[in-house]
Short mmCIF file of C-alpha atoms in Angstrom, two decimals:
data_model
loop_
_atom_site.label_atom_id
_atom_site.label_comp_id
_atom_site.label_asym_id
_atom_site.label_seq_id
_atom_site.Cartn_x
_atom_site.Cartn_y
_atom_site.Cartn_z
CA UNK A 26 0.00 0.00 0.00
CA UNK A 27 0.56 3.50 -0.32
CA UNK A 28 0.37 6.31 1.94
CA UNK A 29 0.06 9.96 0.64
CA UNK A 30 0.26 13.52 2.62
CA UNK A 31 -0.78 16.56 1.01
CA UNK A 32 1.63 19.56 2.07
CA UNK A 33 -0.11 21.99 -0.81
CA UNK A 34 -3.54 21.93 -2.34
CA UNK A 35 -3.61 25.45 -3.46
CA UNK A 36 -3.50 26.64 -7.04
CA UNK A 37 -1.38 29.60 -8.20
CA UNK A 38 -0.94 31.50 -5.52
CA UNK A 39 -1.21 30.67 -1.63
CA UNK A 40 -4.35 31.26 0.17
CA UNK A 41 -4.58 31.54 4.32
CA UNK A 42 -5.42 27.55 4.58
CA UNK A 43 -3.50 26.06 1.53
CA UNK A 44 0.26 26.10 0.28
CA UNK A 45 1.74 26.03 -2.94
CA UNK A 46 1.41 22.36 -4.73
CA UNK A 47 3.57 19.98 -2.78
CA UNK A 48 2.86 15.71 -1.79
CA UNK A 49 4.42 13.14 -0.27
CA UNK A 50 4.51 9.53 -1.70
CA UNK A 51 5.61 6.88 0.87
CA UNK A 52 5.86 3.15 0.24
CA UNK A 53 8.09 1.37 2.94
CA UNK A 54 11.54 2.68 3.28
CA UNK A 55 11.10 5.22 0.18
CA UNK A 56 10.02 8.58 0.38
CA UNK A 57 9.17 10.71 -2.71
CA UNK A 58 8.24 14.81 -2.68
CA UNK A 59 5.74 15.25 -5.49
CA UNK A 60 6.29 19.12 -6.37
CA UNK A 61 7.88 21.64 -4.24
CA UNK A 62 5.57 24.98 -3.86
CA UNK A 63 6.55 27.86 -2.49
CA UNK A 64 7.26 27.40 1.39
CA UNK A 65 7.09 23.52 1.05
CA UNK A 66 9.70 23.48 3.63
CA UNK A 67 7.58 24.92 6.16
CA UNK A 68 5.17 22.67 5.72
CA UNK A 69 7.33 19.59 5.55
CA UNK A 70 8.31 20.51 9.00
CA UNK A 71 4.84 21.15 9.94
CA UNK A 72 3.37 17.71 8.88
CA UNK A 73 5.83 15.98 11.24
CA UNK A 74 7.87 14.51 7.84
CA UNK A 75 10.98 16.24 8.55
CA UNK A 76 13.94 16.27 6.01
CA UNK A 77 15.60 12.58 6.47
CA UNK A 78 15.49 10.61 3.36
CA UNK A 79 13.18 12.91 1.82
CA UNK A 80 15.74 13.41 -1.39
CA UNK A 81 13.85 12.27 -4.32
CA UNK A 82 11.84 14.74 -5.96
CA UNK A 83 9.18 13.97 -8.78
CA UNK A 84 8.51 17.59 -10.79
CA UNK A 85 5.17 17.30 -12.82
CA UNK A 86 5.74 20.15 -14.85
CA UNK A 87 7.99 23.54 -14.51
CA UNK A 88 5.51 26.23 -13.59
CA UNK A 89 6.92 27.98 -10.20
CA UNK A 90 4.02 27.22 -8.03
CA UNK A 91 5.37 23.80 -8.34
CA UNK A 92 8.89 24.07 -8.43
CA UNK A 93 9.70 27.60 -6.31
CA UNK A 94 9.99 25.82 -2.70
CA UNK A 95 12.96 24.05 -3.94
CA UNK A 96 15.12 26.84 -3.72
CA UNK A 97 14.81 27.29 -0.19
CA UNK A 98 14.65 23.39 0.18
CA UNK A 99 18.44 23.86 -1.38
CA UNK A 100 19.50 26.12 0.92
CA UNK A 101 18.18 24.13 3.39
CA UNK A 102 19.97 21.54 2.79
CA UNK A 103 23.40 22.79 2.05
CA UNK A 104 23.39 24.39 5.13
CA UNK A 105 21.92 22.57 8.32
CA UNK A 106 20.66 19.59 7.11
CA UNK A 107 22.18 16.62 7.23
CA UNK A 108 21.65 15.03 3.60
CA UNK A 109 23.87 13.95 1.06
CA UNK A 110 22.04 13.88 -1.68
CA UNK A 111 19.01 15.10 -3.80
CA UNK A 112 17.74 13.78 -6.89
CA UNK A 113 15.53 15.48 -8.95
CA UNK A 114 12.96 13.97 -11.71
CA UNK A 115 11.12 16.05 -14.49
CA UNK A 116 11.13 16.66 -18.19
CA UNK A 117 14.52 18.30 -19.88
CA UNK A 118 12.74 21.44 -19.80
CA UNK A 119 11.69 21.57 -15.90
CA UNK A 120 14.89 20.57 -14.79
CA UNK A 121 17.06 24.03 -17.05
CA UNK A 122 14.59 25.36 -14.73
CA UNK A 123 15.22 24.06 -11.87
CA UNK A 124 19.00 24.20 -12.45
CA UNK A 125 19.05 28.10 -12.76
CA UNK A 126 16.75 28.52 -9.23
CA UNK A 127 19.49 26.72 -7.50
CA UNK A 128 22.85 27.66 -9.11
CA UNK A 129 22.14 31.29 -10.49
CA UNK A 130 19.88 31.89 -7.83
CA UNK A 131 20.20 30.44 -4.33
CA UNK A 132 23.33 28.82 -4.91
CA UNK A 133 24.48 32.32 -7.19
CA UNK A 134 26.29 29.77 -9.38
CA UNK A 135 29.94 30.16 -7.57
CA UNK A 136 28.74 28.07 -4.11
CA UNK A 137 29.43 24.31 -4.07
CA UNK A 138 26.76 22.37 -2.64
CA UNK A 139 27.61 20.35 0.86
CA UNK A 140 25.35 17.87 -0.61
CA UNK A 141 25.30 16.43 -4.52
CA UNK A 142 22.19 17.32 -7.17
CA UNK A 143 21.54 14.84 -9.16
CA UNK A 144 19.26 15.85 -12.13
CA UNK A 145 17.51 12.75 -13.69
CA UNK A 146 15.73 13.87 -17.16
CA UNK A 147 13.01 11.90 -17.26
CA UNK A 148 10.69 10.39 -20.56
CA UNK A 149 7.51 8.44 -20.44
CA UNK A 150 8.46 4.68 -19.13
CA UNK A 151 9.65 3.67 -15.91
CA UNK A 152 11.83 5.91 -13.87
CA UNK A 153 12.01 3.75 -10.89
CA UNK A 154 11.86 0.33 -9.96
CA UNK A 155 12.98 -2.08 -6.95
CA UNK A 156 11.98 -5.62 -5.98
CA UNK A 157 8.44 -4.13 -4.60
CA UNK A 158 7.24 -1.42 -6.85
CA UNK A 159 7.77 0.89 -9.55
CA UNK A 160 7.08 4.30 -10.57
CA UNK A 161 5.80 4.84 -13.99
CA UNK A 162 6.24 8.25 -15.89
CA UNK A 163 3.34 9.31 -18.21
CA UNK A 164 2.99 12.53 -20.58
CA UNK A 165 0.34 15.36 -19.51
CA UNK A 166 -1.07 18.14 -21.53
CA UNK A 167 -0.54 21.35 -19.95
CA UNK A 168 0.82 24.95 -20.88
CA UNK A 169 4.78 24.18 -22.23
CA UNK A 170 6.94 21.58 -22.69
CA UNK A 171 7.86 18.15 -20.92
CA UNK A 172 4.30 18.00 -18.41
CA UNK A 173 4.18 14.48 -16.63
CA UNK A 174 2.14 12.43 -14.35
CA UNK A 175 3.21 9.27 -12.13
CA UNK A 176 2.45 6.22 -11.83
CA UNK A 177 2.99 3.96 -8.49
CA UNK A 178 2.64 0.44 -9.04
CA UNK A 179 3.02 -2.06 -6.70
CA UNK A 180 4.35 -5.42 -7.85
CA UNK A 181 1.88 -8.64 -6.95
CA UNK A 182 2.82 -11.12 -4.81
CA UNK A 183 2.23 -14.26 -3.85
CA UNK A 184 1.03 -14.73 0.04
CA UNK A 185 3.06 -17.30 2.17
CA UNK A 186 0.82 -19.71 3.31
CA UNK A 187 1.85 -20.52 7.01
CA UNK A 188 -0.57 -23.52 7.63
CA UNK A 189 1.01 -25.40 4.43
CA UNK A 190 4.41 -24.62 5.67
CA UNK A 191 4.09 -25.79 9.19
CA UNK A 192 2.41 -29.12 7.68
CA UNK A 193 5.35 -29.63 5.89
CA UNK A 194 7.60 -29.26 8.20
CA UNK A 195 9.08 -25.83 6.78
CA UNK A 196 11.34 -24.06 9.73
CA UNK A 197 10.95 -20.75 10.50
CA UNK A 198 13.84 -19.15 9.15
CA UNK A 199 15.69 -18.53 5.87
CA UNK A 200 13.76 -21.34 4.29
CA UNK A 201 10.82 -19.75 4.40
CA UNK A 202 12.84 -16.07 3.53
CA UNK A 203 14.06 -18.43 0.03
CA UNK A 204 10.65 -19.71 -0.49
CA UNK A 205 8.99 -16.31 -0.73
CA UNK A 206 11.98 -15.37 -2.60
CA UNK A 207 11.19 -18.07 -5.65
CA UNK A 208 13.38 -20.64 -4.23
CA UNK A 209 13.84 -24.25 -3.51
CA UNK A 210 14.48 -25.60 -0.21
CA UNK A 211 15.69 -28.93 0.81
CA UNK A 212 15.36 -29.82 4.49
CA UNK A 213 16.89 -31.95 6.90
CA UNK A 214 15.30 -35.28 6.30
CA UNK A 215 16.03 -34.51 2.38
CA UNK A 216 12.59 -33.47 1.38
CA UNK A 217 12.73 -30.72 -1.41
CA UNK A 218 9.74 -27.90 -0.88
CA UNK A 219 9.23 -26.17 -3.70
CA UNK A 220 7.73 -22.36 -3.62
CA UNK A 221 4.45 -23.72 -5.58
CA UNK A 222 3.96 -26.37 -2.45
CA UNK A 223 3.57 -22.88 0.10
CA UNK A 224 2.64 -20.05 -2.00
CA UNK A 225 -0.98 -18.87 -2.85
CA UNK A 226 -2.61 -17.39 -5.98
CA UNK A 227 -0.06 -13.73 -7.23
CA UNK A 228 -2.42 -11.08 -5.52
CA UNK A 229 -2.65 -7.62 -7.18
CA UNK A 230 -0.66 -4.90 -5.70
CA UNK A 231 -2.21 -1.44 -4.80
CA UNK A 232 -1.88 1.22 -7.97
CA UNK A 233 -1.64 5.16 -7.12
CA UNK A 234 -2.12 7.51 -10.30
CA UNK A 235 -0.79 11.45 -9.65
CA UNK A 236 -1.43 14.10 -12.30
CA UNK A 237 -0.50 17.63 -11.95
CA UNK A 238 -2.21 20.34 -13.98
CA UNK A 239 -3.77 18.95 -16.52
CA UNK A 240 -5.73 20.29 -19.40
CA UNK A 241 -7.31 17.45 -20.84
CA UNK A 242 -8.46 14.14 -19.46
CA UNK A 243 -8.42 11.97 -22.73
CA UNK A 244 -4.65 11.02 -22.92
CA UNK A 245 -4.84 9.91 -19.43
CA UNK A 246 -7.45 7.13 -19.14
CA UNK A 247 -4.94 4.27 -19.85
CA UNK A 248 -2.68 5.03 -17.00
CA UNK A 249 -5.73 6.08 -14.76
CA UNK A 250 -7.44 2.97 -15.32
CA UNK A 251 -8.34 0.81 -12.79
CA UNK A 252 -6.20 3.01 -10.15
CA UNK A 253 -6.95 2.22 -6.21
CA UNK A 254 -6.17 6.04 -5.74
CA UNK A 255 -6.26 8.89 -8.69
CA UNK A 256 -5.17 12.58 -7.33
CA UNK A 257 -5.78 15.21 -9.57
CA UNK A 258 -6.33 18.75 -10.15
CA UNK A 259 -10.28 20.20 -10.22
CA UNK A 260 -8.63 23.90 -10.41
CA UNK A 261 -12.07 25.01 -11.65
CA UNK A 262 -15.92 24.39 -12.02
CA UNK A 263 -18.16 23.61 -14.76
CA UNK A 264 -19.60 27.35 -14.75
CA UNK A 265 -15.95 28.69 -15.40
CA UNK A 266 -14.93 25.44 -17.73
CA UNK A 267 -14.45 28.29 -20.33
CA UNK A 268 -11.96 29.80 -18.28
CA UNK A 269 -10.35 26.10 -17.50
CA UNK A 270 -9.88 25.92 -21.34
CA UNK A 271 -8.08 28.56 -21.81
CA UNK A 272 -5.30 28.28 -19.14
CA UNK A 273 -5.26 24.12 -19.60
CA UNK A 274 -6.87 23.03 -16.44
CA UNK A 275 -9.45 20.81 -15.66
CA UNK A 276 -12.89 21.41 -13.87
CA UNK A 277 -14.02 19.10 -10.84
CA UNK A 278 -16.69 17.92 -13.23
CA UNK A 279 -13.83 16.90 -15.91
CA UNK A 280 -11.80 14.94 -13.16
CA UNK A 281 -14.76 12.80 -12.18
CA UNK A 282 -15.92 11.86 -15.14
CA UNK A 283 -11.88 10.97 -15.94
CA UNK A 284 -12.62 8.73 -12.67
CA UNK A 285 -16.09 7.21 -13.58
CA UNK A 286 -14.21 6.06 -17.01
CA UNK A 287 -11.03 4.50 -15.70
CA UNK A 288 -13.08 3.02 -12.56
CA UNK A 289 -10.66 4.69 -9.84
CA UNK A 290 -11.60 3.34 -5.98
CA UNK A 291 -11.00 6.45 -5.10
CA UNK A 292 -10.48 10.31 -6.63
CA UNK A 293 -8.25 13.15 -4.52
CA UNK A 294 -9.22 16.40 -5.60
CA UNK A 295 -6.24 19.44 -5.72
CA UNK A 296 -4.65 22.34 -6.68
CA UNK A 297 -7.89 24.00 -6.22
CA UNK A 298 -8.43 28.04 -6.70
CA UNK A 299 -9.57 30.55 -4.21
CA UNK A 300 -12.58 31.68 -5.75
CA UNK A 301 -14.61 28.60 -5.18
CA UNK A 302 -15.71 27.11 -1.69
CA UNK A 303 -14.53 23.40 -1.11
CA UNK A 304 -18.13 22.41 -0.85
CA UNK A 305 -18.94 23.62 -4.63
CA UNK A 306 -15.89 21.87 -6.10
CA UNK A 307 -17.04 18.21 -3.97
CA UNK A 308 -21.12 18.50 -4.73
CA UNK A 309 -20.08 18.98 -8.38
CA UNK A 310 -17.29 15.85 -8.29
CA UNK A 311 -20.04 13.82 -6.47
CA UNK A 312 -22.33 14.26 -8.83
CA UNK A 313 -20.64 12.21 -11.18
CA UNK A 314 -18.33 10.03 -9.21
CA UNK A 315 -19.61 9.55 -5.41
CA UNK A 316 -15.82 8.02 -3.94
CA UNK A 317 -14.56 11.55 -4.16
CA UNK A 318 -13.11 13.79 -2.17
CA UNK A 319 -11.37 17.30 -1.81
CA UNK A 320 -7.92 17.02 -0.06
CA UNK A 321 -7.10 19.88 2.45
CA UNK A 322 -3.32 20.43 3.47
CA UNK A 323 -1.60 18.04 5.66
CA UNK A 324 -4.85 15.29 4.99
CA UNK A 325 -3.09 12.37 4.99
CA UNK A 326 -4.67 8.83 3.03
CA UNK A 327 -3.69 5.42 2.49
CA UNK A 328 -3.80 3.96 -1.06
CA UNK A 329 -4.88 0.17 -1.05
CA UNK A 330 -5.74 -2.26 -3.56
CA UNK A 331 -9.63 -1.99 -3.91
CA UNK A 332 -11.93 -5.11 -4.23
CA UNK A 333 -12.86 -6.59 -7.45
#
């Protein structure tokens, strides 16, 4: 499973109860910041996160309410914080970007780092991948180059089955580690157990979809489909979808019916604007798709698999 905390939900520009665009993706031991806003830092500290292995940063696009927070996160981190490294993901044309905040402009392009940036240009395909999971990158329509959503996918697996193991005599130990693992065992009295004899049917891992802004919905039902957890701007309402047109955002209306199509188990409305109250943008998302929800800074939510 998945667990995600919203740091920023607002759009544009800060309002007096949401930051700048900003997420955290955690799955076990891995940590992953989802946009950096304007005063992300703050609120990194103010969630409870804190800075340790926080050092992998996914950029949806290159707009500076997404990207402006990592300038003081840099200076942050060169300075008191304890970190060795921070790797950046985004499109060629995010990261120039990003690379002139920090070394013409916090950095002033003559300071050397205590800690090493590592700039990962990114195209659609998988950016990162262990044993467990992987993370997907998938092209967005937006305003300007090199916009991207993610995808979090976690690997199936087959459950152990303890009651078969124990009636076969199966140890606890690293037998039952190399079982799990795909491996034979052969035990004392010379039996060989292989991982077929203990293992159940592969179950489906849980599947988290994130989309920045977004202009259109169309190009994004194959990666959204069948998602446990969707998050995705609803920046406007159907009454202004006029207005959502012409700066390539989507309306709360235009996000649901993204989820209705792809059968999400759940939709996480963000990056919404000041001129509407949360309870317009969530009747109108309702309306179409009931499981959703508007996220509020510092909500936190756990993505897992949905039933069948």
């Amino acid at each position: 499973m998945f667990e995600v905390i919203f740091l920023g939900t607002s759009a544009s520009a800060p309002s007096v109860h949401r930051g700048l665009s900003a997420n955290v993706v955690l799955y076990r031991e891995h940590r992953f910041l989802i946009d950096c806003g304007e005063g992300t830092q703050r609120q990194i500290l103010q969630s409870g996160l804190g800075f340790k292995r926080l050092n992998k940063i996914l950029l949806t696009h290159g707009h500076l309410d997404h990207i402006l927070g990592l300038g003081g996160l840099a200076s942050t981190f060169s300075r008191w914080e304890a970190v060795d490294n921070m790797e950046i993901y985004g499109g060629a044309a995010t990261l120039e970007r990003v690379r002139d905040l920090i070394f013409r402009v916090v950095l002033r392009g003559g300071d050397t780092p205590s800690f090493k940036v590592k700039f990962v240009p990114i195209k659609p395909g998988i950016i990162f991948e262990d044993d467990t999971f992987f993370i997907e990158a998938f092209p967005v329509t937006h305003r300007g180059p090199d916009c991207y959503g993610y995808l979090f996918q976690e690997k199936s697996r087959r459950p152990f089955l303890n009651d078969k193991a124990q009636a076969l005599g199966v140890p606890i130990g690293p037998e039952r580690r190399r079982l799990v693992n795909g491996h034979s065992v052969t035990l004392a009295d010379g039996r060989v157990i292989a991982p077929d004899d203990v293992l159940g049917p592969a179950v489906e891992g849980s599947k988290l979809v994130f989309v920045g802004d977004a202009a259109r919905t169309d190009n994004l039902l194959q990666y959204a489909q069948n998602a446990d957890g969707l998050v995705i701007e609803a920046t406007y309402i159907e009454a202004d979808a006029d207005m959502a047109r012409r700066f390539g955002h989507l309306t709360a209306a235009g996000s649901a019916r993204l989820a209705q199509e792809a059968n999400v188990g759940q939709l996480y409305l963000t990056h919404l604007s000041r001129r509407y109250r949360d309870a317009d943008v969530i009747s109108e998302a309702q309306a179409i798709f009931p499981n959703a929800m508007v996220v509020r800074d510092f909500d936190k939510v756990t993505i897992v698999k949905k039933d069948k």
